[in-house]
Amino acid sequence: MSIEFLEAALPGLVAQRLRDPRRIDWEVLFGRLGTRLPDDYIILAQSYPRLEIGQFLTVTAPVPGYEEGFVESVKMDLEGAEEMSQKGMTGDYPVFPAPGGLLRWGSSIDGDEFHWRTQGQPNEWTVVVAGRNDDWSHHEGTLTSYLASLCSGTIPPYGLPPNFPGPDPALSVG
């Protein structure tokens, strides 16, 4: 799936798409992270700054000119995740950069975390949701396919509030 499927699942989203893509220096990010990121995420981050769905779920995105800060934030998050992993609190998933390791791309206001499972090439990465109540779920497919399926109701919001995202969720970009 692509960003168009997400925009179809969230009709109000396309009106907020930037006319000119954000100029993020992806090579800086890829070099500092040691990996490319999935193409659908790159397109999403260039098209929408920080995306928030239903005043609940936030998809993080780098800010042009502040790529180094974004990478530092990711690395701090990974350090915290590694500490959690050592305590057996990562749902038996390793932490990136280990093969198949978790790399966070979003969070919720309730403390839920949304990750890529970094198995294979970046465009093959799937989604792992860590619910705040230690509910773990794995979803085949990309970040945008997960969000599109969640927002269209074709998959249940496992581990999330049962009414999320609702029929017409509020959308915020920027």
XYZ file of N, CA, C and O in Angstrom, residues 25-39 41-42 70-71 74-75 78 96-104 116-125:
164
model
N 17.005 16.029 4.497
C 18.271 15.440 4.042
C 18.313 13.984 4.510
O 18.855 13.666 5.563
N 17.721 13.135 3.702
C 17.603 11.727 4.063
C 18.954 11.054 4.168
O 19.139 10.137 4.974
N 19.915 11.478 3.346
C 21.224 10.840 3.384
C 21.881 11.028 4.743
O 22.563 10.126 5.238
N 21.696 12.194 5.376
C 22.215 12.408 6.732
C 21.558 11.410 7.686
O 22.239 10.744 8.473
N 20.245 11.294 7.617
C 19.538 10.359 8.493
C 19.977 8.922 8.255
O 20.279 8.197 9.203
N 20.011 8.519 7.005
C 20.375 7.137 6.692
C 21.790 6.836 7.174
O 22.051 5.767 7.738
N 22.703 7.779 6.950
C 24.086 7.581 7.364
C 24.217 7.461 8.873
O 24.925 6.593 9.385
N 23.540 8.322 9.594
C 23.638 8.318 11.062
C 22.868 7.153 11.686
O 23.267 6.650 12.726
N 21.769 6.744 11.059
C 21.007 5.609 11.582
C 21.607 4.267 11.167
O 21.349 3.246 11.794
N 22.352 4.273 10.074
C 22.931 3.038 9.574
C 21.970 2.227 8.734
O 22.201 1.046 8.478
N 20.883 2.849 8.280
C 19.901 2.164 7.436
C 19.054 3.188 6.696
O 18.887 4.310 7.154
N 18.537 2.750 5.565
C 17.477 3.526 4.913
C 16.206 3.335 5.729
O 16.126 2.451 6.570
N 15.219 4.137 5.452
C 13.895 3.963 6.038
C 12.937 3.605 4.906
O 13.234 3.855 3.731
N 11.790 3.025 5.218
C 10.846 2.617 4.176
C 10.373 3.794 3.317
O 10.180 4.909 3.805
N 10.178 3.509 2.033
C 9.771 4.539 1.073
C 8.446 5.198 1.456
O 8.277 6.405 1.279
N 7.269 5.773 4.374
C 7.526 6.728 5.452
C 8.189 7.990 4.906
O 7.829 9.100 5.302
N 9.115 7.815 4.002
C 9.797 8.967 3.394
C 8.777 9.872 2.711
O 8.767 11.092 2.917
N 16.972 14.854 15.068
C 16.033 13.741 14.936
C 16.754 12.423 15.201
O 16.255 11.572 15.951
N 17.938 12.270 14.614
C 18.711 11.039 14.811
C 19.095 10.888 16.283
O 19.011 9.787 16.844
N 16.159 9.593 18.106
C 15.962 8.167 17.818
C 16.949 7.338 18.626
O 16.589 6.315 19.226
N 18.192 7.779 18.684
C 19.206 7.018 19.422
C 18.904 6.990 20.925
O 19.102 5.959 21.572
N 16.263 4.464 21.366
C 16.805 3.106 21.266
C 17.528 2.695 22.544
O 17.461 1.530 22.947
N 16.476 -2.500 17.460
C 17.331 -2.072 16.354
C 18.653 -1.591 16.937
O 18.648 -0.938 17.977
N 19.798 -1.932 16.360
C 20.039 -2.434 15.007
C 20.090 -3.949 14.861
O 20.476 -4.441 13.802
N 19.710 -4.704 15.882
C 19.665 -6.158 15.743
C 18.697 -6.523 14.621
O 17.678 -5.852 14.436
N 18.987 -7.571 13.857
C 18.059 -7.990 12.805
C 16.665 -8.249 13.381
O 16.518 -8.926 14.397
N 15.661 -7.675 12.761
C 14.297 -7.810 13.239
C 14.007 -6.936 14.446
O 12.952 -7.037 15.047
N 14.951 -6.054 14.778
C 14.808 -5.198 15.948
C 13.756 -4.119 15.773
O 13.437 -3.716 14.655
N 13.241 -3.643 16.889
C 12.214 -2.601 16.874
C 12.840 -1.226 16.704
O 13.845 -0.902 17.334
N 12.211 -0.414 15.872
C 12.600 0.974 15.635
C 11.309 1.778 15.631
O 10.450 1.586 14.763
N 11.148 2.663 16.618
C 9.877 3.356 16.805
C 9.649 4.439 15.759
O 10.541 5.201 15.437
N 8.599 -0.197 13.680
C 8.895 -1.090 12.568
C 9.590 -2.303 13.159
O 10.391 -2.190 14.095
N 9.324 -3.443 12.595
C 10.138 -4.636 12.854
C 11.114 -4.688 11.684
O 10.721 -4.950 10.555
N 12.371 -4.415 11.938
C 13.362 -4.169 10.896
C 13.938 -5.462 10.332
O 15.151 -5.652 10.291
N 13.069 -6.338 9.895
C 13.469 -7.605 9.288
C 13.522 -7.432 7.779
O 12.551 -6.997 7.168
N 14.665 -7.741 7.157
C 14.804 -7.625 5.711
C 15.105 -6.201 5.294
O 15.619 -5.390 6.068
N 14.776 -5.886 4.055
C 14.999 -4.553 3.514
C 13.944 -3.591 4.057
O 12.830 -4.013 4.385
N 14.257 -2.291 4.141
C 13.306 -1.341 4.731
C 11.883 -1.401 4.167
O 10.927 -1.268 4.938
N 11.727 -1.615 2.873
C 10.369 -1.675 2.325
C 9.645 -2.976 2.674
O 8.464 -3.123 2.374
N 10.346 -3.897 3.332
C 9.745 -5.141 3.798
C 9.401 -5.089 5.283
O 8.795 -6.016 5.815
N 9.800 -4.010 5.958
C 9.556 -3.913 7.393
C 8.063 -3.912 7.677
O 7.271 -3.325 6.947
